[in-house]
Amino acid sequence: MRKVYLDNAATTPVLPEVRQTMLPYLDELFGNPSSLHDWGDAAREALAASRNQVARLIGATGNDVTFTSCGTESNNLAVKGLALARQKKGKHLVVSAIEHFSVMHSARTLEKMGFELSLVPVDKYGAVDPAEVRRRLRPDTVLVSIMMANNEVGTLQPIKEIGRITKEHEIVFHTDAVAAAGQLEISVDDLGVDALSLAGNQLYGPKGGAALWVRKGVRILPQLDGGIQEEGRRPGTENIAAIVGLGKAAELAKDNLADRAKQMSRLRNRLLKELPPRLGHTDVTGHPTNRLPGNASFVTHFIEGEAMLMLLNSKGIAVSSGSACTSRALKASHVLSAMEVADELAQGSIVFSLGIDTNDDDIDYVLEMMPPVVERLRQMSPLYAKYVK
Amino acid sequence: MPIYSDKVMEHFMSPHNVGDIEGADGIGEEGNPVCGDMMTFYIKVKDNRLEDVKFKTFGCGAAIAVSSMVSDMAIGKTLDEAMEITPGKVAKELEGLPKNKLHCSNLGAQALHKAIDDYRSKQKGKGGGKK
Ligand code: FES
């Protein structure tokens, strides 16, 4: 059976070149970078090289990159570490309503610790209005965190405009670029951000290698206590193999960014354009054009996402859904709710996240397989029966 | 490891008794308070027995498998017997459900029971009361 993996927002495969670069570090180059002998030297060298590769991807300098274990850790470190380092100045945070849970729940934890949290709403496309950010700033605001692109609906956020506002108010600005890194051109100076999270497993690197970039001179409190690894910002023995993999993945992403984005955007546009008419009663979610190259997301009326996902899986197609039934908590995606998509419609959420290997045949196959899946579930749906009547 | 048992997958992939019944003797509709999904059961009653049961479901894989299983379990049973079909029994017949999907089995049993209640109240209305 044909296998079509369109869930790259969950995680990407590891590129063969990336894997090759990692292998020696699981083998003879096993040293601890804190050690002062040859073994340690080799590991230290690898760390430094990876730092530069990651920095290059985002237009930064290597010294300001801290390695972590995953995007969630980077976001926890950023939100909590930046806010807590400034609590003498104030205890107010501003984050958007569509942040990843690793940002959202970090902010909620700070709330329990006495911080106040302002959520910035989004429009029907899932975009933040910079003016809405500005309106929420207060003299005691110490951190703004807005993601660069949303992982569920793909909408790009006006980071540059928000960066101008936070700069004007001298407020630290963090962006979660986990979904964006590797798909969008990033220059931290151009964006005007002070901290940025990214993760290797979203850009064809391994799980276990991620990073938080923090602008030089911006104070941050470590969220783990331990030694002086990563300048004390992230103590703990470094996962060298994963970090080396992240570095290589970042390098490949940087070198091929434009080609990858062009190819993915073209195929994404095919889905956005061709799928709704084939299915009927199907709406694109997120911004029609200003979105991640790899994201094509929809809501299909009258049916539920998990059932769609399972039937597609039986055809070899991997997707995801923001329906309540697919979430452990049985709540509709907070992103779709923030966009004021009705709960019933959000149930029909389906998200295709394309990868760098996705091709026209894959898209053809999806376009061919989707209509019977949807039709079958509609025939089962009491909502559809009511609609037809 | 798949989250669903083979039995759930079997019923999900080829559910039994999907559809509605023209001129059903009872109809039961139940909404899922947890995730907002919906099930409708249609029953045909003959001599106090469920001669036919059909369903329509807007919901997850588990909800569809549950509906199919409930309909299988109900057909041929007397109304009183069918009222004894509990979510627990349905889940057991399906070789278990993930914890967070147990509520989907409530939905199925309740929708069936509502259809039976609907039939009974109609009978009472007719004054015949052939209970
Ligand atoms: S119907 Fe929503 S979780 Fe089963």
mmCIF file with all atom_site columns, C-alpha atoms in Angstrom, chain A residues 39-181:
data_model
loop_
_atom_site.group_PDB
_atom_site.id
_atom_site.type_symbol
_atom_site.label_atom_id
_atom_site.label_alt_id
_atom_site.label_comp_id
_atom_site.label_asym_id
_atom_site.label_entity_id
_atom_site.label_seq_id
_atom_site.pdbx_PDB_ins_code
_atom_site.Cartn_x
_atom_site.Cartn_y
_atom_site.Cartn_z
_atom_site.occupancy
_atom_site.B_iso_or_equiv
_atom_site.pdbx_formal_charge
_atom_site.auth_seq_id
_atom_site.auth_comp_id
_atom_site.auth_asym_id
_atom_site.auth_atom_id
_atom_site.pdbx_PDB_model_num
ATOM 1   C CA . TRP A 1 39  ? 37.528  13.000 24.434 1.00 0.00 ? 39  TRP A CA 1
ATOM 2   C CA . GLY A 1 40  ? 36.098  16.121 25.992 1.00 0.00 ? 40  GLY A CA 1
ATOM 3   C CA . ASP A 1 41  ? 37.789  18.328 23.398 1.00 0.00 ? 41  ASP A CA 1
ATOM 4   C CA . ALA A 1 42  ? 36.128  16.460 20.553 1.00 0.00 ? 42  ALA A CA 1
ATOM 5   C CA . ALA A 1 43  ? 32.710  16.816 22.137 1.00 0.00 ? 43  ALA A CA 1
ATOM 6   C CA . ARG A 1 44  ? 33.285  20.509 22.866 1.00 0.00 ? 44  ARG A CA 1
ATOM 7   C CA . GLU A 1 45  ? 34.262  21.084 19.296 1.00 0.00 ? 45  GLU A CA 1
ATOM 8   C CA . ALA A 1 46  ? 31.097  19.379 18.092 1.00 0.00 ? 46  ALA A CA 1
ATOM 9   C CA . LEU A 1 47  ? 28.993  21.513 20.418 1.00 0.00 ? 47  LEU A CA 1
ATOM 10  C CA . ALA A 1 48  ? 30.545  24.728 19.161 1.00 0.00 ? 48  ALA A CA 1
ATOM 11  C CA . ALA A 1 49  ? 30.078  23.733 15.528 1.00 0.00 ? 49  ALA A CA 1
ATOM 12  C CA . SER A 1 50  ? 26.418  22.884 16.089 1.00 0.00 ? 50  SER A CA 1
ATOM 13  C CA . ARG A 1 51  ? 25.869  26.150 17.877 1.00 0.00 ? 51  ARG A CA 1
ATOM 14  C CA . ASN A 1 52  ? 27.135  28.016 14.849 1.00 0.00 ? 52  ASN A CA 1
ATOM 15  C CA . GLN A 1 53  ? 25.003  25.972 12.477 1.00 0.00 ? 53  GLN A CA 1
ATOM 16  C CA . VAL A 1 54  ? 21.864  26.688 14.494 1.00 0.00 ? 54  VAL A CA 1
ATOM 17  C CA . ALA A 1 55  ? 22.782  30.351 14.806 1.00 0.00 ? 55  ALA A CA 1
ATOM 18  C CA . ARG A 1 56  ? 23.237  30.622 11.056 1.00 0.00 ? 56  ARG A CA 1
ATOM 19  C CA . LEU A 1 57  ? 19.721  29.323 10.456 1.00 0.00 ? 57  LEU A CA 1
ATOM 20  C CA . ILE A 1 58  ? 18.266  32.238 12.417 1.00 0.00 ? 58  ILE A CA 1
ATOM 21  C CA . GLY A 1 59  ? 20.803  34.933 11.571 1.00 0.00 ? 59  GLY A CA 1
ATOM 22  C CA . ALA A 1 60  ? 22.356  34.969 15.043 1.00 0.00 ? 60  ALA A CA 1
ATOM 23  C CA . THR A 1 61  ? 25.699  34.296 16.695 1.00 0.00 ? 61  THR A CA 1
ATOM 24  C CA . GLY A 1 62  ? 26.531  30.886 18.103 1.00 0.00 ? 62  GLY A CA 1
ATOM 25  C CA . ASN A 1 63  ? 27.362  32.037 21.611 1.00 0.00 ? 63  ASN A CA 1
ATOM 26  C CA . ASP A 1 64  ? 23.774  33.005 22.257 1.00 0.00 ? 64  ASP A CA 1
ATOM 27  C CA . VAL A 1 65  ? 22.352  29.573 21.464 1.00 0.00 ? 65  VAL A CA 1
ATOM 28  C CA . THR A 1 66  ? 21.449  27.285 24.376 1.00 0.00 ? 66  THR A CA 1
ATOM 29  C CA . PHE A 1 67  ? 20.765  23.640 23.646 1.00 0.00 ? 67  PHE A CA 1
ATOM 30  C CA . THR A 1 68  ? 17.780  21.943 25.235 1.00 0.00 ? 68  THR A CA 1
ATOM 31  C CA . SER A 1 69  ? 16.037  18.603 24.832 1.00 0.00 ? 69  SER A CA 1
ATOM 32  C CA . CYS A 1 70  ? 12.899  19.645 22.921 1.00 0.00 ? 70  CYS A CA 1
ATOM 33  C CA . GLY A 1 71  ? 10.742  22.556 21.846 1.00 0.00 ? 71  GLY A CA 1
ATOM 34  C CA . THR A 1 72  ? 8.712   22.255 25.014 1.00 0.00 ? 72  THR A CA 1
ATOM 35  C CA . GLU A 1 73  ? 11.807  22.676 27.139 1.00 0.00 ? 73  GLU A CA 1
ATOM 36  C CA . SER A 1 74  ? 12.960  25.670 25.104 1.00 0.00 ? 74  SER A CA 1
ATOM 37  C CA . ASN A 1 75  ? 9.583   27.318 25.569 1.00 0.00 ? 75  ASN A CA 1
ATOM 38  C CA . ASN A 1 76  ? 9.454   26.548 29.290 1.00 0.00 ? 76  ASN A CA 1
ATOM 39  C CA . LEU A 1 77  ? 12.928  27.940 29.754 1.00 0.00 ? 77  LEU A CA 1
ATOM 40  C CA . ALA A 1 78  ? 12.092  31.037 27.730 1.00 0.00 ? 78  ALA A CA 1
ATOM 41  C CA . VAL A 1 79  ? 8.760   31.922 29.288 1.00 0.00 ? 79  VAL A CA 1
ATOM 42  C CA . LYS A 1 80  ? 9.566   31.063 32.885 1.00 0.00 ? 80  LYS A CA 1
ATOM 43  C CA . GLY A 1 81  ? 13.254  31.951 32.745 1.00 0.00 ? 81  GLY A CA 1
ATOM 44  C CA . LEU A 1 82  ? 12.737  35.362 31.151 1.00 0.00 ? 82  LEU A CA 1
ATOM 45  C CA . ALA A 1 83  ? 9.733   36.300 33.293 1.00 0.00 ? 83  ALA A CA 1
ATOM 46  C CA . LEU A 1 84  ? 11.215  35.155 36.586 1.00 0.00 ? 84  LEU A CA 1
ATOM 47  C CA . ALA A 1 85  ? 14.455  37.030 35.895 1.00 0.00 ? 85  ALA A CA 1
ATOM 48  C CA . ARG A 1 86  ? 12.369  40.217 35.729 1.00 0.00 ? 86  ARG A CA 1
ATOM 49  C CA . GLN A 1 87  ? 9.862   39.789 38.508 1.00 0.00 ? 87  GLN A CA 1
ATOM 50  C CA . LYS A 1 88  ? 11.322  42.675 40.494 1.00 0.00 ? 88  LYS A CA 1
ATOM 51  C CA . LYS A 1 89  ? 10.409  44.908 37.588 1.00 0.00 ? 89  LYS A CA 1
ATOM 52  C CA . GLY A 1 90  ? 6.918   43.545 37.142 1.00 0.00 ? 90  GLY A CA 1
ATOM 53  C CA . LYS A 1 91  ? 4.725   40.497 37.003 1.00 0.00 ? 91  LYS A CA 1
ATOM 54  C CA . HIS A 1 92  ? 2.670   40.845 33.871 1.00 0.00 ? 92  HIS A CA 1
ATOM 55  C CA . LEU A 1 93  ? 2.875   38.658 30.755 1.00 0.00 ? 93  LEU A CA 1
ATOM 56  C CA . VAL A 1 94  ? 1.303   38.920 27.323 1.00 0.00 ? 94  VAL A CA 1
ATOM 57  C CA . VAL A 1 95  ? 0.872   35.798 25.187 1.00 0.00 ? 95  VAL A CA 1
ATOM 58  C CA . SER A 1 96  ? -1.446  34.958 22.327 1.00 0.00 ? 96  SER A CA 1
ATOM 59  C CA . ALA A 1 97  ? -4.474  32.716 22.665 1.00 0.00 ? 97  ALA A CA 1
ATOM 60  C CA . ILE A 1 98  ? -3.082  30.261 20.122 1.00 0.00 ? 98  ILE A CA 1
ATOM 61  C CA . GLU A 1 99  ? 0.301   29.486 21.638 1.00 0.00 ? 99  GLU A CA 1
ATOM 62  C CA . HIS A 1 100 ? 1.529   25.935 21.898 1.00 0.00 ? 100 HIS A CA 1
ATOM 63  C CA . PHE A 1 101 ? 0.732   24.390 25.286 1.00 0.00 ? 101 PHE A CA 1
ATOM 64  C CA . SER A 1 102 ? 4.402   24.588 26.276 1.00 0.00 ? 102 SER A CA 1
ATOM 65  C CA . VAL A 1 103 ? 4.116   28.393 26.192 1.00 0.00 ? 103 VAL A CA 1
ATOM 66  C CA . MET A 1 104 ? 0.508   28.578 27.355 1.00 0.00 ? 104 MET A CA 1
ATOM 67  C CA . HIS A 1 105 ? 0.923   26.259 30.308 1.00 0.00 ? 105 HIS A CA 1
ATOM 68  C CA . SER A 1 106 ? 4.220   27.863 31.311 1.00 0.00 ? 106 SER A CA 1
ATOM 69  C CA . ALA A 1 107 ? 2.370   31.170 31.417 1.00 0.00 ? 107 ALA A CA 1
ATOM 70  C CA . ARG A 1 108 ? -0.406  29.554 33.464 1.00 0.00 ? 108 ARG A CA 1
ATOM 71  C CA . THR A 1 109 ? 2.157   28.242 35.926 1.00 0.00 ? 109 THR A CA 1
ATOM 72  C CA . LEU A 1 110 ? 3.563   31.745 36.317 1.00 0.00 ? 110 LEU A CA 1
ATOM 73  C CA . GLU A 1 111 ? 0.012   32.941 36.883 1.00 0.00 ? 111 GLU A CA 1
ATOM 74  C CA . LYS A 1 112 ? -0.261  30.555 39.801 1.00 0.00 ? 112 LYS A CA 1
ATOM 75  C CA . MET A 1 113 ? 2.976   32.029 41.100 1.00 0.00 ? 113 MET A CA 1
ATOM 76  C CA . GLY A 1 114 ? 1.486   35.517 41.190 1.00 0.00 ? 114 GLY A CA 1
ATOM 77  C CA . PHE A 1 115 ? 2.009   36.797 37.657 1.00 0.00 ? 115 PHE A CA 1
ATOM 78  C CA . GLU A 1 116 ? -0.854  38.297 35.712 1.00 0.00 ? 116 GLU A CA 1
ATOM 79  C CA . LEU A 1 117 ? -1.498  37.032 32.216 1.00 0.00 ? 117 LEU A CA 1
ATOM 80  C CA . SER A 1 118 ? -3.115  38.834 29.293 1.00 0.00 ? 118 SER A CA 1
ATOM 81  C CA . LEU A 1 119 ? -4.147  36.727 26.326 1.00 0.00 ? 119 LEU A CA 1
ATOM 82  C CA . VAL A 1 120 ? -4.119  38.355 22.914 1.00 0.00 ? 120 VAL A CA 1
ATOM 83  C CA . PRO A 1 121 ? -7.032  37.215 20.745 1.00 0.00 ? 121 PRO A CA 1
ATOM 84  C CA . VAL A 1 122 ? -6.719  36.273 17.081 1.00 0.00 ? 122 VAL A CA 1
ATOM 85  C CA . ASP A 1 123 ? -8.897  37.033 14.081 1.00 0.00 ? 123 ASP A CA 1
ATOM 86  C CA . LYS A 1 124 ? -10.814 34.417 12.115 1.00 0.00 ? 124 LYS A CA 1
ATOM 87  C CA . TYR A 1 125 ? -7.638  33.501 10.250 1.00 0.00 ? 125 TYR A CA 1
ATOM 88  C CA . GLY A 1 126 ? -5.780  32.874 13.468 1.00 0.00 ? 126 GLY A CA 1
ATOM 89  C CA . ALA A 1 127 ? -3.642  36.016 13.173 1.00 0.00 ? 127 ALA A CA 1
ATOM 90  C CA . VAL A 1 128 ? -2.646  38.285 16.039 1.00 0.00 ? 128 VAL A CA 1
ATOM 91  C CA . ASP A 1 129 ? -3.181  42.014 15.514 1.00 0.00 ? 129 ASP A CA 1
ATOM 92  C CA . PRO A 1 130 ? -0.080  43.923 16.736 1.00 0.00 ? 130 PRO A CA 1
ATOM 93  C CA . ALA A 1 131 ? -2.358  46.705 17.981 1.00 0.00 ? 131 ALA A CA 1
ATOM 94  C CA . GLU A 1 132 ? -3.999  44.174 20.296 1.00 0.00 ? 132 GLU A CA 1
ATOM 95  C CA . VAL A 1 133 ? -0.578  43.364 21.720 1.00 0.00 ? 133 VAL A CA 1
ATOM 96  C CA . ARG A 1 134 ? 0.171   47.037 22.223 1.00 0.00 ? 134 ARG A CA 1
ATOM 97  C CA . ARG A 1 135 ? -3.148  47.576 24.015 1.00 0.00 ? 135 ARG A CA 1
ATOM 98  C CA . ARG A 1 136 ? -2.227  44.956 26.577 1.00 0.00 ? 136 ARG A CA 1
ATOM 99  C CA . LEU A 1 137 ? 1.173   46.327 27.497 1.00 0.00 ? 137 LEU A CA 1
ATOM 100 C CA . ARG A 1 138 ? 1.490   47.826 30.971 1.00 0.00 ? 138 ARG A CA 1
ATOM 101 C CA . PRO A 1 139 ? 4.318   49.416 32.921 1.00 0.00 ? 139 PRO A CA 1
ATOM 102 C CA . ASP A 1 140 ? 4.767   46.101 34.731 1.00 0.00 ? 140 ASP A CA 1
ATOM 103 C CA . THR A 1 141 ? 4.761   43.932 31.588 1.00 0.00 ? 141 THR A CA 1
ATOM 104 C CA . VAL A 1 142 ? 7.994   41.953 31.527 1.00 0.00 ? 142 VAL A CA 1
ATOM 105 C CA . LEU A 1 143 ? 7.495   39.483 28.695 1.00 0.00 ? 143 LEU A CA 1
ATOM 106 C CA . VAL A 1 144 ? 5.624   39.120 25.435 1.00 0.00 ? 144 VAL A CA 1
ATOM 107 C CA . SER A 1 145 ? 5.554   35.685 23.803 1.00 0.00 ? 145 SER A CA 1
ATOM 108 C CA . ILE A 1 146 ? 3.938   35.198 20.413 1.00 0.00 ? 146 ILE A CA 1
ATOM 109 C CA . MET A 1 147 ? 4.615   32.256 18.131 1.00 0.00 ? 147 MET A CA 1
ATOM 110 C CA . MET A 1 148 ? 6.078   32.862 14.698 1.00 0.00 ? 148 MET A CA 1
ATOM 111 C CA . ALA A 1 149 ? 3.658   30.530 12.928 1.00 0.00 ? 149 ALA A CA 1
ATOM 112 C CA . ASN A 1 150 ? 0.869   28.410 14.275 1.00 0.00 ? 150 ASN A CA 1
ATOM 113 C CA . ASN A 1 151 ? 1.422   24.691 14.028 1.00 0.00 ? 151 ASN A CA 1
ATOM 114 C CA . GLU A 1 152 ? -2.257  23.742 13.633 1.00 0.00 ? 152 GLU A CA 1
ATOM 115 C CA . VAL A 1 153 ? -3.588  26.251 11.132 1.00 0.00 ? 153 VAL A CA 1
ATOM 116 C CA . GLY A 1 154 ? -0.311  27.496 9.705  1.00 0.00 ? 154 GLY A CA 1
ATOM 117 C CA . THR A 1 155 ? -1.014  31.207 10.033 1.00 0.00 ? 155 THR A CA 1
ATOM 118 C CA . LEU A 1 156 ? 2.088   33.414 10.156 1.00 0.00 ? 156 LEU A CA 1
ATOM 119 C CA . GLN A 1 157 ? 2.161   36.055 12.860 1.00 0.00 ? 157 GLN A CA 1
ATOM 120 C CA . PRO A 1 158 ? 3.304   39.679 12.434 1.00 0.00 ? 158 PRO A CA 1
ATOM 121 C CA . ILE A 1 159 ? 6.412   39.172 14.543 1.00 0.00 ? 159 ILE A CA 1
ATOM 122 C CA . LYS A 1 160 ? 8.313   42.079 13.048 1.00 0.00 ? 160 LYS A CA 1
ATOM 123 C CA . GLU A 1 161 ? 5.566   44.564 13.851 1.00 0.00 ? 161 GLU A CA 1
ATOM 124 C CA . ILE A 1 162 ? 5.202   43.210 17.361 1.00 0.00 ? 162 ILE A CA 1
ATOM 125 C CA . GLY A 1 163 ? 8.987   43.357 17.737 1.00 0.00 ? 163 GLY A CA 1
ATOM 126 C CA . ARG A 1 164 ? 8.917   47.049 16.955 1.00 0.00 ? 164 ARG A CA 1
ATOM 127 C CA . ILE A 1 165 ? 6.307   47.620 19.644 1.00 0.00 ? 165 ILE A CA 1
ATOM 128 C CA . THR A 1 166 ? 8.109   45.640 22.331 1.00 0.00 ? 166 THR A CA 1
ATOM 129 C CA . LYS A 1 167 ? 11.358  47.412 21.514 1.00 0.00 ? 167 LYS A CA 1
ATOM 130 C CA . GLU A 1 168 ? 9.685   50.773 21.862 1.00 0.00 ? 168 GLU A CA 1
ATOM 131 C CA . HIS A 1 169 ? 8.429   49.706 25.318 1.00 0.00 ? 169 HIS A CA 1
ATOM 132 C CA . GLU A 1 170 ? 11.672  47.935 26.217 1.00 0.00 ? 170 GLU A CA 1
ATOM 133 C CA . ILE A 1 171 ? 9.879   44.684 26.899 1.00 0.00 ? 171 ILE A CA 1
ATOM 134 C CA . VAL A 1 172 ? 11.492  41.317 26.291 1.00 0.00 ? 172 VAL A CA 1
ATOM 135 C CA . PHE A 1 173 ? 9.946   39.498 23.333 1.00 0.00 ? 173 PHE A CA 1
ATOM 136 C CA . HIS A 1 174 ? 10.100  35.733 22.843 1.00 0.00 ? 174 HIS A CA 1
ATOM 137 C CA . THR A 1 175 ? 8.868   33.874 19.797 1.00 0.00 ? 175 THR A CA 1
ATOM 138 C CA . ASP A 1 176 ? 8.203   30.160 19.550 1.00 0.00 ? 176 ASP A CA 1
ATOM 139 C CA . ALA A 1 177 ? 9.564   29.318 16.110 1.00 0.00 ? 177 ALA A CA 1
ATOM 140 C CA . VAL A 1 178 ? 9.310   25.547 16.512 1.00 0.00 ? 178 VAL A CA 1
ATOM 141 C CA . ALA A 1 179 ? 6.789   25.254 13.676 1.00 0.00 ? 179 ALA A CA 1
ATOM 142 C CA . ALA A 1 180 ? 8.444   27.945 11.570 1.00 0.00 ? 180 ALA A CA 1
ATOM 143 C CA . ALA A 1 181 ? 12.150  27.095 11.704 1.00 0.00 ? 181 ALA A CA 1
#
